[in-house]
XYZ file of C-alpha atoms in Angstrom:
333
model
C 301.762 119.275 -55.882
C 302.229 119.928 -59.576
C 303.957 122.998 -60.963
C 300.530 124.608 -61.106
C 300.857 128.384 -60.778
C 298.023 130.788 -60.185
C 297.382 134.474 -60.915
C 295.558 136.955 -58.681
C 292.956 139.274 -60.274
C 291.756 142.724 -59.039
C 289.866 140.963 -57.185
C 292.777 139.235 -57.993
C 292.825 136.769 -60.986
C 295.154 133.781 -60.797
C 296.222 131.840 -63.856
C 297.784 128.382 -63.742
C 300.678 127.180 -65.858
C 298.926 123.885 -66.587
C 297.799 123.469 -70.186
C 296.063 120.663 -72.053
C 296.274 120.538 -75.823
C 293.193 119.846 -77.973
C 293.406 118.859 -81.637
C 290.442 118.900 -84.008
C 289.705 116.269 -86.627
C 287.399 117.049 -89.573
C 283.754 116.750 -88.530
C 284.580 116.229 -84.843
C 282.768 118.617 -82.477
C 285.069 118.018 -79.532
C 288.118 115.826 -78.808
C 287.973 112.418 -77.178
C 284.789 111.263 -78.905
C 282.590 113.767 -77.044
C 279.438 114.522 -79.017
C 276.990 117.415 -78.605
C 274.547 115.172 -76.735
C 277.206 114.463 -74.102
C 277.829 118.130 -73.291
C 275.940 119.341 -70.192
C 277.552 122.772 -70.000
C 278.829 124.636 -73.022
C 278.285 127.623 -75.257
C 275.074 126.222 -76.809
C 273.529 124.506 -73.766
C 270.458 125.727 -71.918
C 272.270 125.108 -68.628
C 273.952 128.198 -67.235
C 275.722 126.134 -64.564
C 276.163 122.584 -63.307
C 276.876 121.195 -59.833
C 279.307 118.290 -59.662
C 277.917 115.025 -58.323
C 281.304 113.322 -58.497
C 284.922 114.547 -58.241
C 286.253 116.103 -61.441
C 289.997 116.025 -62.270
C 290.672 119.526 -63.523
C 294.440 119.793 -63.761
C 297.480 117.895 -62.656
C 297.196 117.639 -58.876
C 293.858 119.505 -58.695
C 290.531 117.623 -58.518
C 287.327 119.592 -57.981
C 285.207 118.021 -55.205
C 281.540 117.050 -55.248
C 279.372 120.149 -54.882
C 281.597 122.429 -56.967
C 279.508 124.718 -59.201
C 280.763 125.426 -62.723
C 279.099 128.374 -64.471
C 279.336 130.158 -67.781
C 281.445 133.304 -67.465
C 279.582 136.494 -68.289
C 280.967 138.370 -71.305
C 283.529 135.624 -71.958
C 282.432 132.657 -74.112
C 285.870 131.082 -73.722
C 285.775 130.614 -69.944
C 283.876 128.884 -67.141
C 283.971 130.001 -63.517
C 284.041 127.385 -60.773
C 283.087 127.880 -57.126
C 284.274 125.322 -54.571
C 281.772 123.985 -52.017
C 281.756 125.353 -48.477
C 284.941 124.562 -46.594
C 287.152 123.880 -49.624
C 289.878 126.308 -50.663
C 292.773 126.589 -53.074
C 295.849 127.816 -51.211
C 299.184 129.195 -52.335
C 301.412 132.262 -52.150
C 302.259 135.219 -54.350
C 305.630 135.140 -56.047
C 308.223 136.882 -53.904
C 310.608 139.631 -54.943
C 314.231 140.309 -54.023
C 314.598 136.759 -52.694
C 311.740 137.322 -50.234
C 308.775 134.904 -50.110
C 305.384 136.152 -51.271
C 302.172 136.469 -49.268
C 300.092 133.328 -48.528
C 296.601 133.434 -50.081
C 293.482 131.247 -50.269
C 290.450 131.249 -52.555
C 287.165 129.473 -53.231
C 286.837 130.523 -56.890
C 288.565 129.741 -60.179
C 288.125 129.500 -63.925
C 288.751 127.267 -66.928
C 289.719 129.073 -70.134
C 290.240 127.634 -73.618
C 292.560 129.562 -75.924
C 292.982 128.770 -79.617
C 296.683 128.581 -80.525
C 296.163 127.739 -84.194
C 293.258 129.595 -85.780
C 290.316 131.158 -83.934
C 287.436 129.893 -81.798
C 287.842 127.454 -78.898
C 285.437 127.165 -75.949
C 285.261 125.010 -72.790
C 282.686 122.316 -72.118
C 281.666 119.966 -69.314
C 280.455 116.581 -70.557
C 279.070 113.356 -69.145
C 280.632 110.489 -71.065
C 280.493 106.822 -70.096
C 279.357 107.663 -66.596
C 282.299 110.035 -66.082
C 282.272 113.822 -65.986
C 285.018 115.527 -67.965
C 286.010 119.074 -68.854
C 287.691 120.009 -72.103
C 287.820 122.370 -75.064
C 285.412 122.399 -77.998
C 287.266 123.494 -81.120
C 285.467 125.719 -83.601
C 285.619 125.197 -87.343
C 288.456 127.728 -87.638
C 290.589 126.329 -84.805
C 292.815 123.274 -85.116
C 294.651 123.456 -81.794
C 293.941 125.052 -78.421
C 295.037 124.956 -74.786
C 292.996 124.629 -71.588
C 294.203 126.919 -68.815
C 293.119 126.248 -65.219
C 292.958 129.378 -63.091
C 291.966 130.615 -59.651
C 290.218 133.807 -58.580
C 291.381 135.300 -55.320
C 289.079 137.838 -53.677
C 290.433 141.106 -52.244
C 291.122 141.091 -48.518
C 287.959 141.529 -46.467
C 285.515 140.717 -49.281
C 284.529 137.307 -47.859
C 283.638 134.111 -49.721
C 280.420 135.561 -51.125
C 282.115 137.939 -53.538
C 280.683 138.197 -57.061
C 283.574 138.609 -59.477
C 283.533 141.161 -62.314
C 283.614 140.076 -65.925
C 286.840 138.225 -66.692
C 287.648 140.800 -69.358
C 287.662 143.667 -66.841
C 290.514 145.959 -67.852
C 291.247 146.841 -64.208
C 292.524 143.347 -63.445
C 295.957 143.145 -61.838
C 297.770 139.874 -62.444
C 300.202 138.475 -59.901
C 301.533 134.921 -60.134
C 301.282 132.622 -57.095
C 302.907 129.266 -56.369
C 302.570 126.269 -54.003
C 298.977 125.677 -55.141
C 297.008 123.079 -53.180
C 293.339 122.141 -52.701
C 292.462 121.868 -48.994
C 289.299 120.542 -47.333
C 288.875 122.770 -44.274
C 285.797 120.744 -43.264
C 288.162 118.067 -41.901
C 289.098 120.173 -38.880
C 292.044 119.386 -36.593
C 292.610 116.082 -34.788
C 295.329 113.755 -33.494
C 296.447 110.899 -35.736
C 296.040 107.672 -33.762
C 296.024 104.815 -36.290
C 297.377 103.835 -39.731
C 294.082 104.626 -41.482
C 294.106 108.208 -40.204
C 297.709 108.678 -41.264
C 297.026 107.254 -44.738
C 294.168 109.746 -45.166
C 296.517 112.723 -44.744
C 298.763 114.460 -47.259
C 301.754 116.765 -46.818
C 301.209 120.537 -46.524
C 303.059 123.387 -48.175
C 304.814 126.149 -46.287
C 302.325 128.653 -47.729
C 299.419 126.669 -46.220
C 301.043 126.738 -42.754
C 301.539 130.503 -43.044
C 297.857 131.274 -43.715
C 296.518 133.391 -40.816
C 293.294 131.344 -40.600
C 295.281 128.105 -40.354
C 297.569 129.420 -37.628
C 294.657 130.876 -35.643
C 292.781 127.564 -35.706
C 295.885 125.603 -34.669
C 296.539 128.039 -31.820
C 292.994 127.593 -30.543
C 293.239 123.786 -30.739
C 296.577 123.690 -28.914
C 295.317 125.716 -25.934
C 293.621 122.517 -24.764
C 296.799 120.458 -25.114
C 299.561 122.786 -23.894
C 299.578 124.222 -20.371
C 302.874 124.275 -18.478
C 306.316 125.674 -19.383
C 304.850 127.553 -22.330
C 307.687 130.096 -22.782
C 310.158 127.217 -23.130
C 307.837 125.437 -25.574
C 307.501 128.515 -27.754
C 311.292 129.117 -27.772
C 312.270 125.534 -28.561
C 313.623 125.086 -32.075
C 314.330 121.353 -31.681
C 312.638 118.558 -29.775
C 315.610 118.334 -27.421
C 314.884 121.885 -26.220
C 311.297 121.055 -25.175
C 310.380 120.652 -21.467
C 310.634 117.069 -20.185
C 306.855 116.759 -19.822
C 306.260 117.449 -23.535
C 305.965 114.903 -26.331
C 305.578 115.275 -30.106
C 302.222 114.226 -31.547
C 301.217 113.453 -35.125
C 298.256 115.626 -36.100
C 295.889 116.079 -39.025
C 295.594 119.804 -39.740
C 292.706 119.964 -42.225
C 293.957 116.686 -43.681
C 297.619 117.790 -43.681
C 300.083 115.789 -41.573
C 302.222 117.696 -39.054
C 304.109 116.935 -35.830
C 303.603 119.366 -32.927
C 304.485 119.510 -29.187
C 301.814 118.683 -26.577
C 301.826 118.544 -22.773
C 301.898 114.859 -21.773
C 300.801 115.521 -18.182
C 297.805 117.583 -19.297
C 296.674 115.055 -21.887
C 297.044 112.184 -19.402
C 294.848 114.131 -17.014
C 292.257 114.653 -19.770
C 292.235 110.929 -20.513
C 293.975 111.208 -23.886
C 295.967 107.980 -23.494
C 296.877 107.475 -27.140
C 300.667 107.513 -26.764
C 301.774 104.847 -29.212
C 303.382 104.898 -32.650
C 301.977 108.390 -33.302
C 303.416 110.213 -30.294
C 307.156 110.510 -29.720
C 309.241 111.060 -26.582
C 312.196 113.435 -26.550
C 314.448 110.390 -26.255
C 313.276 109.302 -29.705
C 314.558 112.506 -31.267
C 317.798 112.722 -33.211
C 319.343 115.867 -34.679
C 316.326 117.852 -33.548
C 313.647 115.626 -35.085
C 312.115 112.182 -34.698
C 314.623 109.458 -35.557
C 313.766 107.774 -38.857
C 311.460 110.653 -39.862
C 311.870 111.041 -43.647
C 310.178 112.896 -46.504
C 309.992 111.380 -49.992
C 308.319 112.440 -53.233
C 306.422 109.470 -54.681
C 304.818 111.280 -57.630
C 305.188 114.645 -59.322
C 307.909 117.248 -59.448
C 310.678 118.140 -57.052
C 310.141 119.048 -53.444
C 308.936 117.070 -50.423
C 311.675 118.170 -48.041
C 311.803 118.199 -44.241
C 310.533 121.495 -42.857
C 310.200 123.246 -39.505
C 307.832 126.154 -38.964
C 307.721 128.195 -35.763
C 304.109 129.230 -35.103
C 303.262 131.826 -32.462
C 301.522 130.322 -29.379
C 302.135 126.807 -30.738
C 305.880 126.282 -30.973
C 307.933 124.426 -33.567
C 305.866 122.403 -36.057
C 307.554 119.750 -38.189
C 306.273 118.524 -41.548
C 307.167 117.488 -45.090
C 307.058 120.557 -47.338
C 305.313 119.297 -50.487
C 306.093 122.349 -52.696
C 305.487 121.021 -56.265
C 305.479 117.303 -55.379
C 302.000 115.802 -55.953
C 302.435 112.845 -53.564
C 304.751 113.861 -50.733
C 304.929 111.243 -47.974
C 306.083 111.460 -44.359
C 307.469 108.174 -43.080
C 308.842 106.947 -39.750
């Protein structure tokens, strides 16, 4: 992923460190040739909100999916609020202190704010231009340069996805930076990877994603049908070599994120799951505690994409490529 950072807000408000500059030319209403007639959501439009009918790139590494609702923010003409469709979430973690990692968090809300950095007056817009939907900043007559800031809104624990956020200018807001931001489609569920097309459709997770309680609970429930014997040994094993002889390592799609996890070969044979091919590995194929030839490489974006192991209660040792701030982090074998 990109170096996008988020801020929690009292509800908790999260602000990203991704900015896009906008420069105004004389007589131009908005940058990029966008005219008033192209704007479908803005300060002067009758629309209070719009629902995306196509994906909308919002910031580096973050693309809002179809069905996202963008709305004018009450009491703040310089911001829009976006709500992700059911099943989609932004994930990340709070910044740690004293060399300790922060808490993993997830959210279905966010905002886009335009701030004038030279002059005054700069507001966001959503426009339909040349068949493409775009979001940007509309510079006022007294502003010559502004930045677009992409943010996330993280609800307080126990509030649920239906929370209505207070005005963005609420003075009670508490800001806490979070990192490892990623957009995850939880509608994808959990499944075994059995062919090249399925593998190509996955991306690498972040450590924060794997630490989310809802992710671990779902993985635990899924694995109960694929792990049966020698469970204490499975849960203790830190490397593949320490697994029981009847266990193999399977490639899995965890909400579209690629991981490797131990499964009971005897149980899955009995259930008719005979998919042991290039996506399931025997202990004999392991080297130095992981699958031989298993590598992580960052193909696009910042640093990161390193081999990771995460011990998950009632699952065992899960192996993956930790994307961190790498936008395209690829697992290869």
